[in-house]
């Protein structure tokens, strides 16, 4: 199906473990983004990518790593999960030539215990 | 100061009334503004975009922009229970990034 998909939808992990959240889009959009959403903070940008092999930090990048070897995939890795990284994570994409805002994936609810 | 601030809410309105949501932003150079609606447990969906001063209407939704005052608003006319959601104001910064407000939760009472 066309669109932007995130996996898994729900994840529980232990403190100190590495976990990877997946994001895949079928539109060949240039830009992809990772946000986290926490009560009282709204959506905060973690990392973004303008194209394959081009990534940059957002507002809250510490503790996260991204890669983008292919245009359609933008995985987010928590290298050593902490309880403060318990959150809902949203991936989004946008086209650069005609910019109409983002389309979001369905989100991943991550709990670090 | 946060880049994008919204009236904190929550906002409760009776069915059929007008819901008024406000947003201010700090970057005077911002050019593009968006309103997203987010139902509980769901992802944000784009409902309005506005780029020039004035009003923009789409069905029961009206977005208003005043760049001189760095202010953008959303009016929901004839509010319906299905409008109960959190509304996020977003402002396009440099590159293609959006900065979001914390959101205003609207409840429409039947």
Coordinates of N, CA and C in Angstrom, one line a residue:
Chain A
X1 N 0.8 -1.2 0.0 CA 0.0 0.0 0.0 C 0.9 1.2 0.0
X2 N 0.4 2.3 -0.7 CA 1.1 3.5 -0.7 C 1.0 4.2 0.6
X3 N 2.0 5.0 1.0 CA 1.9 5.7 2.2 C 3.1 5.7 3.0
X4 N 3.0 6.0 4.3 CA 4.1 6.0 5.2 C 3.7 5.1 6.4
X5 N 4.6 4.1 6.6 CA 4.3 3.1 7.6 C 5.4 3.1 8.7
X6 N 5.0 2.9 9.9 CA 5.9 2.7 11.0 C 5.8 1.4 11.7
X7 N 6.9 0.8 12.1 CA 6.8 -0.4 12.9 C 7.9 -0.4 13.9
X8 N 7.6 -1.1 15.1 CA 6.3 -1.6 15.5 C 5.3 -0.6 15.9
X9 N 4.1 -0.9 16.1 CA 3.1 0.1 16.7 C 3.4 0.3 18.2
X10 N 3.7 -0.8 18.9 CA 3.9 -0.7 20.3 C 5.2 -1.5 20.6
X11 N 6.0 -1.0 21.6 CA 7.2 -1.6 21.9 C 7.5 -1.4 23.4
X12 N 7.8 -2.4 24.1 CA 8.3 -2.3 25.5 C 9.7 -2.8 25.5
X13 N 10.6 -2.1 26.1 CA 12.0 -2.5 26.2 C 12.6 -2.1 27.5
X14 N 13.7 -2.7 27.8 CA 14.3 -2.5 29.1 C 15.4 -1.4 29.0
X15 N 15.6 -0.7 30.1 CA 16.7 0.3 30.2 C 18.0 -0.3 29.8
X16 N 18.7 0.4 28.9 CA 20.0 0.0 28.4 C 20.0 -0.8 27.1
X17 N 18.9 -1.2 26.7 CA 18.8 -2.0 25.5 C 18.8 -1.1 24.3
X18 N 19.3 -1.6 23.2 CA 19.2 -0.9 21.9 C 17.9 -1.3 21.2
X19 N 17.2 -0.3 20.7 CA 16.0 -0.5 20.0 C 15.9 0.3 18.7
X20 N 15.4 -0.2 17.6 CA 15.2 0.5 16.4 C 13.8 0.6 16.0
X21 N 13.4 1.8 15.7 CA 12.0 2.1 15.1 C 12.1 2.3 13.6
X22 N 11.2 1.6 12.9 CA 11.3 1.7 11.5 C 10.3 2.6 10.9
X23 N 10.7 3.2 9.7 CA 9.8 4.1 9.0 C 10.0 3.9 7.5
X24 N 9.0 3.7 6.8 CA 9.1 3.4 5.3 C 8.0 4.2 4.6
X25 N 8.4 4.9 3.5 CA 7.4 5.6 2.7 C 7.6 5.2 1.3
X26 N 6.4 5.3 0.6 CA 6.4 4.8 -0.8 C 6.3 5.9 -1.8
X27 N 6.3 7.2 -1.4 CA 6.1 8.3 -2.3 C 7.4 8.8 -2.9
X28 N 8.5 8.3 -2.4 CA 9.8 8.9 -2.9 C 10.0 10.3 -2.4
X29 N 9.4 10.7 -1.3 CA 9.5 12.0 -0.8 C 11.0 12.2 -0.4
X30 N 11.5 13.5 -0.6 CA 12.8 13.8 -0.3 C 13.1 13.9 1.2
X31 N 12.2 14.6 1.9 CA 12.4 14.8 3.3 C 11.7 13.8 4.2
X32 N 12.4 13.4 5.2 CA 11.8 12.6 6.3 C 12.2 13.1 7.6
X33 N 11.3 12.9 8.6 CA 11.5 13.5 9.9 C 11.1 12.4 11.0
X34 N 11.8 12.6 12.1 CA 11.4 11.9 13.3 C 11.0 12.9 14.4
X35 N 9.8 12.7 15.0 CA 9.4 13.5 16.1 C 9.0 12.6 17.3
X36 N 9.1 13.2 18.5 CA 8.6 12.5 19.7 C 7.5 13.4 20.2
X37 N 6.5 12.8 20.8 CA 5.4 13.5 21.4 C 5.2 13.1 22.8
X38 N 5.3 14.1 23.7 CA 5.1 13.9 25.1 C 4.1 14.9 25.6
X39 N 3.4 14.5 26.6 CA 2.3 15.4 27.2 C 3.0 16.7 27.7
X40 N 2.4 17.8 27.3 CA 3.0 19.1 27.7 C 4.0 19.7 26.8
X41 N 4.6 18.8 26.0 CA 5.7 19.3 25.1 C 5.3 19.3 23.7
X42 N 4.3 18.7 23.3 CA 3.9 18.7 21.9 C 4.9 17.8 21.1
X43 N 5.0 18.1 19.8 CA 5.9 17.4 19.0 C 7.3 18.0 18.9
X44 N 8.3 17.3 19.2 CA 9.7 17.8 19.2 C 10.5 17.0 18.2
X45 N 11.2 17.7 17.3 CA 12.0 17.1 16.2 C 13.2 16.5 16.8
X46 N 13.5 15.2 16.4 CA 14.7 14.5 16.9 C 15.7 14.6 15.8
X47 N 15.4 14.1 14.6 CA 16.3 14.1 13.4 C 15.5 14.3 12.2
X48 N 16.2 14.8 11.2 CA 15.5 14.9 9.9 C 16.5 14.6 8.8
X49 N 16.0 14.3 7.6 CA 16.8 14.0 6.5 C 16.3 14.6 5.2
X50 N 17.2 15.3 4.5 CA 16.8 15.9 3.2 C 16.9 15.0 2.0
X51 N 17.6 13.9 2.1 CA 17.8 13.0 1.0 C 18.6 11.8 1.6
X52 N 18.7 10.8 0.7 CA 19.5 9.6 1.1 C 20.9 10.1 1.5
X53 N 21.4 9.6 2.6 CA 22.8 9.9 3.1 C 23.0 11.3 3.6
X54 N 21.9 12.0 3.8 CA 21.9 13.4 4.3 C 21.0 13.4 5.5
X55 N 21.6 13.6 6.7 CA 20.8 13.7 7.9 C 21.3 14.8 8.8
X56 N 20.4 15.3 9.7 CA 20.8 16.4 10.5 C 20.0 16.4 11.8
X57 N 20.6 17.0 12.8 CA 19.9 16.9 14.2 C 18.8 17.9 14.2
X58 N 17.8 17.6 15.1 CA 16.7 18.5 15.4 C 16.9 19.0 16.8
X59 N 15.8 19.2 17.4 CA 15.8 19.9 18.8 C 16.3 19.0 19.9
X60 N 16.0 17.6 19.8 CA 16.3 16.7 20.9 C 17.0 15.5 20.4
X61 N 18.2 15.6 19.8 CA 18.8 14.4 19.2 C 19.6 13.5 20.2
X62 N 19.9 13.9 21.4 CA 20.7 13.1 22.2 C 20.2 11.8 22.6
X63 N 21.0 10.7 22.4 CA 20.6 9.3 22.7 C 20.0 8.6 21.5
X64 N 19.9 9.3 20.4 CA 19.3 8.7 19.1 C 20.3 8.8 18.0
X65 N 20.1 7.8 17.1 CA 20.9 7.7 15.9 C 20.0 7.4 14.7
X66 N 20.3 8.0 13.6 CA 19.5 7.7 12.4 C 20.4 7.4 11.2
X67 N 19.9 6.8 10.2 CA 20.5 6.5 9.0 C 19.5 6.6 7.9
X68 N 20.0 6.9 6.7 CA 19.1 6.9 5.5 C 19.9 6.4 4.3
X69 N 20.1 5.1 4.1 CA 20.8 4.6 3.0 C 19.9 4.5 1.8
X70 N 18.6 4.4 1.9 CA 17.7 4.5 0.8 C 16.6 5.6 1.0
X71 N 16.2 6.1 0.0 CA 15.2 7.2 0.1 C 14.0 6.8 0.9
X72 N 13.5 5.6 0.7 CA 12.2 5.2 1.3 C 12.3 4.8 2.8
X73 N 13.5 4.6 3.3 CA 13.6 4.2 4.7 C 14.4 5.1 5.6
X74 N 13.9 5.3 6.8 CA 14.5 6.2 7.7 C 14.4 5.7 9.2
X75 N 15.2 4.7 9.5 CA 15.1 4.1 10.9 C 15.7 5.0 11.9
X76 N 15.1 4.9 13.1 CA 15.6 5.6 14.3 C 16.0 4.6 15.4
X77 N 17.3 4.7 15.8 CA 17.8 3.8 16.8 C 18.1 4.5 18.1
X78 N 17.6 3.9 19.2 CA 17.9 4.4 20.5 C 19.1 3.4 21.0
X79 N 20.3 4.0 21.1 CA 21.5 3.2 21.4 C 21.4 2.5 22.7
X80 N 21.0 3.2 23.7 CA 20.9 2.6 25.1 C 19.7 3.3 25.7
X81 N 18.5 2.6 25.6 CA 17.3 3.2 26.0 C 17.3 3.6 27.5
X82 N 16.7 4.8 27.7 CA 16.4 5.3 29.1 C 15.0 5.6 29.3
X83 N 14.5 5.6 30.5 CA 13.1 5.8 30.8 C 12.6 7.1 30.3
X84 N 13.5 8.1 30.2 CA 13.1 9.4 29.6 C 12.7 9.4 28.1
X85 N 13.1 8.3 27.5 CA 12.8 8.1 26.1 C 11.4 7.4 25.9
X86 N 10.7 7.1 27.0 CA 9.4 6.6 26.9 C 8.5 7.7 26.2
X87 N 7.9 7.4 25.1 CA 7.2 8.5 24.3 C 6.5 7.8 23.2
X88 N 5.7 8.7 22.4 CA 5.2 8.3 21.2 C 6.0 8.9 20.1
X89 N 6.5 8.1 19.2 CA 7.4 8.5 18.1 C 6.6 8.5 16.8
X90 N 6.7 9.7 16.1 CA 6.1 9.8 14.8 C 7.2 10.1 13.7
X91 N 7.0 9.4 12.6 CA 7.8 9.6 11.4 C 6.9 10.4 10.5
X92 N 7.5 11.3 9.7 CA 6.8 12.1 8.7 C 7.6 12.2 7.5
X93 N 7.0 12.5 6.4 CA 7.7 12.8 5.1 C 7.1 14.0 4.4
X94 N 7.8 14.6 3.6 CA 7.3 15.7 2.7 C 8.1 15.8 1.4
X95 N 7.4 16.3 0.4 CA 8.0 16.5 -0.9 C 8.7 17.8 -0.9
X96 N 9.8 18.0 -1.6 CA 10.5 19.3 -1.5 C 10.0 20.2 -2.6
X97 N 9.6 19.7 -3.8 CA 9.3 20.6 -4.9 C 8.0 21.3 -4.7
X98 N 7.0 20.7 -4.2 CA 5.7 21.3 -3.8 C 5.4 21.0 -2.4
X99 N 5.6 22.0 -1.5 CA 5.6 21.7 -0.1 C 4.2 22.0 0.4
X100 N 3.6 21.0 0.8 CA 2.2 21.1 1.4 C 2.1 20.6 2.8
X101 N 3.3 20.6 3.5 CA 3.3 20.1 4.9 C 3.6 18.6 5.0
X102 N 3.6 18.1 6.1 CA 4.0 16.7 6.3 C 2.8 15.8 6.2
X103 N 3.1 14.5 5.9 CA 2.2 13.4 6.2 C 2.9 12.5 7.2
X104 N 2.1 12.2 8.3 CA 2.7 11.4 9.4 C 2.4 10.0 9.3
X105 N 3.3 9.1 9.8 CA 3.0 7.7 10.0 C 2.0 7.6 11.2
X106 N 1.7 6.4 11.5 CA 0.7 6.1 12.5 C 1.3 6.1 13.9
X107 N 2.6 6.2 14.0 CA 3.3 6.3 15.3 C 3.7 5.0 15.9
X108 N 4.7 5.1 16.8 CA 5.2 3.9 17.6 C 5.1 4.4 19.1
X109 N 4.4 3.6 19.9 CA 4.4 3.9 21.3 C 5.5 3.1 22.0
X110 N 6.5 3.8 22.5 CA 7.6 3.1 23.1 C 7.6 3.3 24.6
X111 N 7.7 2.2 25.3 CA 7.8 2.2 26.8 C 9.1 1.6 27.2
X112 N 9.9 2.4 28.0 CA 11.2 1.9 28.5 C 11.0 1.6 30.0
X113 N 11.2 0.4 30.4 CA 11.0 0.0 31.8 C 12.3 -0.3 32.5
Chain B
X1 N 11.7 31.6 25.3 CA 10.4 31.6 24.7 C 10.3 30.5 23.6
X2 N 9.2 29.8 23.7 CA 9.0 28.7 22.7 C 8.7 29.3 21.3
X3 N 9.1 28.6 20.3 CA 8.9 29.1 18.9 C 7.4 29.3 18.6
X4 N 6.6 28.3 19.0 CA 5.2 28.4 18.7 C 4.4 28.1 20.0
X5 N 3.5 29.0 20.3 CA 2.7 28.9 21.5 C 1.2 28.9 21.2
X6 N 0.5 28.1 21.8 CA -1.0 28.0 21.6 C -1.7 28.2 22.9
X7 N -3.0 28.8 22.8 CA -3.7 28.9 24.1 C -3.9 27.5 24.6
X8 N -3.7 27.4 26.0 CA -3.5 26.1 26.6 C -4.7 25.2 26.6
X9 N -5.9 25.8 26.7 CA -7.1 24.9 26.7 C -7.1 24.2 28.1
X10 N -7.9 23.1 28.2 CA -8.8 22.6 27.1 C -9.9 23.6 26.9
X11 N -10.5 23.4 25.7 CA -11.6 24.3 25.3 C -12.8 23.4 25.1
X12 N -13.9 23.8 25.8 CA -15.1 23.1 25.7 C -16.2 24.0 25.1
X13 N -16.8 23.5 24.1 CA -17.8 24.3 23.4 C -19.1 23.5 23.2
X14 N -20.3 24.1 23.2 CA -21.5 23.3 22.9 C -21.6 23.1 21.4
X15 N -22.2 22.0 21.0 CA -22.5 21.7 19.6 C -23.1 22.8 18.9
X16 N -22.6 23.1 17.7 CA -23.2 24.2 16.9 C -22.5 25.6 17.2
X17 N -21.7 25.7 18.2 CA -21.0 26.9 18.5 C -19.7 27.0 17.7
X18 N -19.1 28.2 17.8 CA -17.8 28.5 17.2 C -16.6 28.2 18.2
X19 N -15.7 27.4 17.8 CA -14.5 27.2 18.6 C -13.4 28.0 18.0
X20 N -12.7 28.8 18.8 CA -11.6 29.7 18.4 C -10.3 29.3 19.0
X21 N -9.3 29.0 18.2 CA -8.0 28.5 18.6 C -7.0 29.5 18.2
X22 N -6.0 29.8 19.1 CA -5.0 30.9 18.8 C -3.6 30.3 18.9
X23 N -2.7 31.0 18.1 CA -1.4 30.5 18.1 C -0.5 31.8 17.8
X24 N 0.6 31.9 18.5 CA 1.6 32.9 18.2 C 2.9 32.3 17.9
X25 N 3.8 32.9 17.1 CA 5.1 32.4 16.8 C 6.1 33.4 16.9
X26 N 7.4 33.0 17.1 CA 8.4 34.0 17.4 C 9.3 34.4 16.2
X27 N 9.4 33.5 15.2 CA 10.2 33.8 14.1 C 9.5 34.7 13.1
X28 N 9.9 36.0 13.0 CA 9.2 36.9 12.1 C 9.3 36.6 10.7
X29 N 10.3 35.8 10.3 CA 10.6 35.4 8.9 C 9.7 34.2 8.5
X30 N 9.0 33.6 9.3 CA 8.2 32.4 9.0 C 7.2 32.8 7.9
X31 N 7.0 31.9 6.9 CA 6.1 32.2 5.8 C 4.9 31.2 5.6
X32 N 5.0 30.0 6.3 CA 4.0 29.0 6.0 C 3.5 28.5 7.4
X33 N 2.2 28.4 7.4 CA 1.5 28.0 8.7 C 0.5 27.0 8.5
X34 N 0.4 26.1 9.5 CA -0.5 24.9 9.3 C -1.3 24.6 10.6
X35 N -2.4 24.0 10.4 CA -3.2 23.5 11.5 C -3.4 22.0 11.2
X36 N -3.0 21.2 12.3 CA -3.2 19.8 12.2 C -4.2 19.4 13.3
X37 N -5.0 18.4 13.0 CA -5.9 17.8 14.0 C -5.4 16.4 14.4
X38 N -5.5 16.1 15.7 CA -5.0 14.9 16.2 C -6.1 14.3 17.1
X39 N -6.7 13.2 16.7 CA -7.6 12.4 17.5 C -6.7 11.6 18.5
X40 N -7.3 11.3 19.7 CA -6.6 10.6 20.7 C -6.1 9.3 20.2
X41 N -4.8 9.0 20.4 CA -4.2 7.8 20.0 C -3.9 7.7 18.5
X42 N -4.1 8.8 17.8 CA -3.9 8.8 16.3 C -2.8 9.7 16.0
X43 N -2.4 9.7 14.7 CA -1.3 10.7 14.2 C -2.0 12.0 13.8
X44 N -1.2 13.0 13.8 CA -1.7 14.3 13.3 C -2.1 14.3 11.8
X45 N -3.1 15.0 11.4 CA -3.5 15.1 10.0 C -3.7 16.6 9.7
X46 N -3.2 16.9 8.5 CA -3.3 18.3 8.1 C -4.7 18.7 7.7
X47 N -5.2 19.8 8.3 CA -6.5 20.3 7.9 C -6.5 21.6 7.3
X48 N -5.5 22.5 7.5 CA -5.5 23.8 6.9 C -4.1 24.3 6.8
X49 N -3.8 25.0 5.7 CA -2.6 25.7 5.5 C -2.9 27.1 5.1
X50 N -2.0 28.0 5.5 CA -2.2 29.4 5.1 C -0.8 30.1 5.0
X51 N -0.7 30.9 3.9 CA 0.6 31.5 3.6 C 0.6 33.0 3.5
X52 N -0.6 33.6 3.4 CA -0.6 35.1 3.3 C -1.6 35.7 4.3
X53 N -1.4 36.9 4.6 CA -2.3 37.6 5.6 C -3.8 37.5 5.2
X54 N -4.6 37.4 6.2 CA -6.0 37.4 5.9 C -6.7 36.1 6.3
X55 N -7.8 35.8 5.7 CA -8.6 34.6 6.1 C -8.6 33.6 4.9
X56 N -8.6 32.4 5.3 CA -8.7 31.3 4.3 C -9.8 30.3 4.9
X57 N -10.8 30.1 4.1 CA -11.9 29.2 4.5 C -11.9 27.9 3.8
X58 N -12.2 26.8 4.5 CA -12.4 25.5 3.9 C -13.5 24.8 4.7
X59 N -14.7 24.8 4.1 CA -15.8 24.2 4.8 C -16.1 24.9 6.1
X60 N -16.1 24.2 7.2 CA -16.4 24.9 8.5 C -15.2 25.5 9.2
X61 N -14.1 25.3 8.5 CA -12.8 25.8 9.1 C -12.4 27.1 8.4
X62 N -11.9 28.1 9.3 CA -11.3 29.3 8.8 C -10.0 29.5 9.5
X63 N -9.0 29.7 8.7 CA -7.7 30.0 9.3 C -7.4 31.5 9.0
X64 N -6.9 32.2 10.0 CA -6.6 33.6 9.9 C -5.1 33.8 10.2
X65 N -4.5 34.7 9.4 CA -3.1 35.0 9.6 C -2.8 36.5 9.7
X66 N -2.0 36.9 10.6 CA -1.6 38.3 10.8 C -0.1 38.2 11.0
X67 N 0.7 38.4 10.0 CA 2.2 38.3 10.1 C 2.7 39.5 11.0
X68 N 2.1 40.6 10.9 CA 2.6 41.8 11.7 C 2.5 41.5 13.2
X69 N 1.5 40.8 13.6 CA 1.3 40.5 15.0 C 1.8 39.1 15.3
X70 N 2.3 38.4 14.3 CA 2.9 37.0 14.4 C 1.8 36.1 15.1
X71 N 0.7 36.1 14.5 CA -0.5 35.5 15.1 C -1.2 34.7 14.0
X72 N -1.6 33.5 14.3 CA -2.5 32.7 13.4 C -3.6 32.0 14.2
X73 N -4.7 31.9 13.7 CA -5.9 31.4 14.4 C -6.6 30.4 13.6
X74 N -7.5 29.6 14.2 CA -8.3 28.7 13.5 C -9.7 28.8 14.2
X75 N -10.7 29.0 13.3 CA -12.1 29.0 13.8 C -12.8 27.8 13.2
X76 N -13.5 27.1 14.1 CA -14.4 26.0 13.7 C -15.8 26.4 13.9
X77 N -16.5 26.6 12.8 CA -17.9 27.0 12.9 C -18.8 25.8 13.0
X78 N -20.0 26.0 13.6 CA -21.0 24.9 13.7 C -20.3 23.6 14.2
X79 N -19.6 23.7 15.4 CA -18.8 22.6 15.9 C -19.7 21.4 16.1
X80 N -19.0 20.2 15.8 CA -19.7 18.9 15.9 C -18.9 18.1 16.8
X81 N -19.6 17.1 17.5 CA -18.8 16.2 18.4 C -17.6 15.5 17.7
X82 N -17.7 15.3 16.4 CA -16.5 14.8 15.6 C -15.3 15.7 15.6
X83 N -15.5 17.0 15.9 CA -14.4 17.9 16.0 C -13.6 17.8 17.3
X84 N -14.1 17.0 18.2 CA -13.4 16.9 19.5 C -12.0 16.2 19.2
X85 N -11.0 16.9 19.5 CA -9.6 16.5 19.1 C -8.6 17.5 19.7
X86 N -7.4 17.2 19.5 CA -6.3 18.2 19.8 C -5.9 18.8 18.5
X87 N -5.8 20.2 18.5 CA -5.4 20.9 17.3 C -4.0 21.5 17.5
X88 N -3.2 21.2 16.6 CA -1.8 21.6 16.6 C -1.5 22.7 15.6
X89 N -0.9 23.8 16.1 CA -0.4 24.8 15.2 C 1.0 24.5 14.8
X90 N 1.3 24.7 13.5 CA 2.7 24.4 13.1 C 3.2 25.5 12.2
X91 N 4.4 25.8 12.3 CA 5.1 26.9 11.6 C 6.3 26.4 10.9
X92 N 6.4 26.7 9.6 CA 7.6 26.2 8.8 C 8.7 27.1 9.1
X93 N 9.8 26.5 9.5 CA 11.1 27.2 9.7 C 12.0 27.1 8.5
X94 N 13.2 27.3 8.7 CA 14.2 27.1 7.6 C 14.2 25.7 7.1
X95 N 14.7 25.5 5.9 CA 14.6 24.1 5.3 C 13.1 23.7 5.2
X96 N 12.9 22.5 5.5 CA 11.5 22.0 5.4 C 11.0 21.5 6.8
X97 N 11.5 22.1 7.8 CA 11.1 21.7 9.2 C 9.9 22.4 9.7
X98 N 9.0 21.7 10.4 CA 7.9 22.4 11.1 C 8.2 22.4 12.6
X99 N 7.9 23.6 13.2 CA 7.8 23.7 14.7 C 6.4 23.7 15.1
X100 N 6.1 22.9 16.1 CA 4.7 22.7 16.5 C 4.5 23.3 17.9
X101 N 3.3 23.8 18.1 CA 2.8 24.2 19.4 C 2.4 23.0 20.2
X102 N 2.2 23.2 21.5 CA 1.8 22.0 22.3 C 0.4 21.5 22.1
X103 N -0.4 22.3 21.4 CA -1.7 21.8 21.1 C -2.8 22.3 22.0
X104 N -4.0 22.4 21.5 CA -5.2 22.8 22.3 C -6.2 21.7 22.1
X105 N -6.7 21.2 23.2 CA -7.7 20.1 23.2 C -9.1 20.7 23.2
X106 N -9.8 20.3 22.2 CA -11.2 20.8 22.0 C -12.2 19.7 22.3
X107 N -13.2 20.0 23.1 CA -14.3 19.1 23.4 C -15.6 19.7 23.0
X108 N -16.3 19.1 22.1 CA -17.6 19.6 21.7 C -18.7 18.9 22.4
X109 N -19.5 19.6 23.2 CA -20.5 19.0 24.1 C -21.8 18.8 23.3
X110 N -22.3 17.6 23.2 CA -23.6 17.4 22.5 C -24.8 18.0 23.2

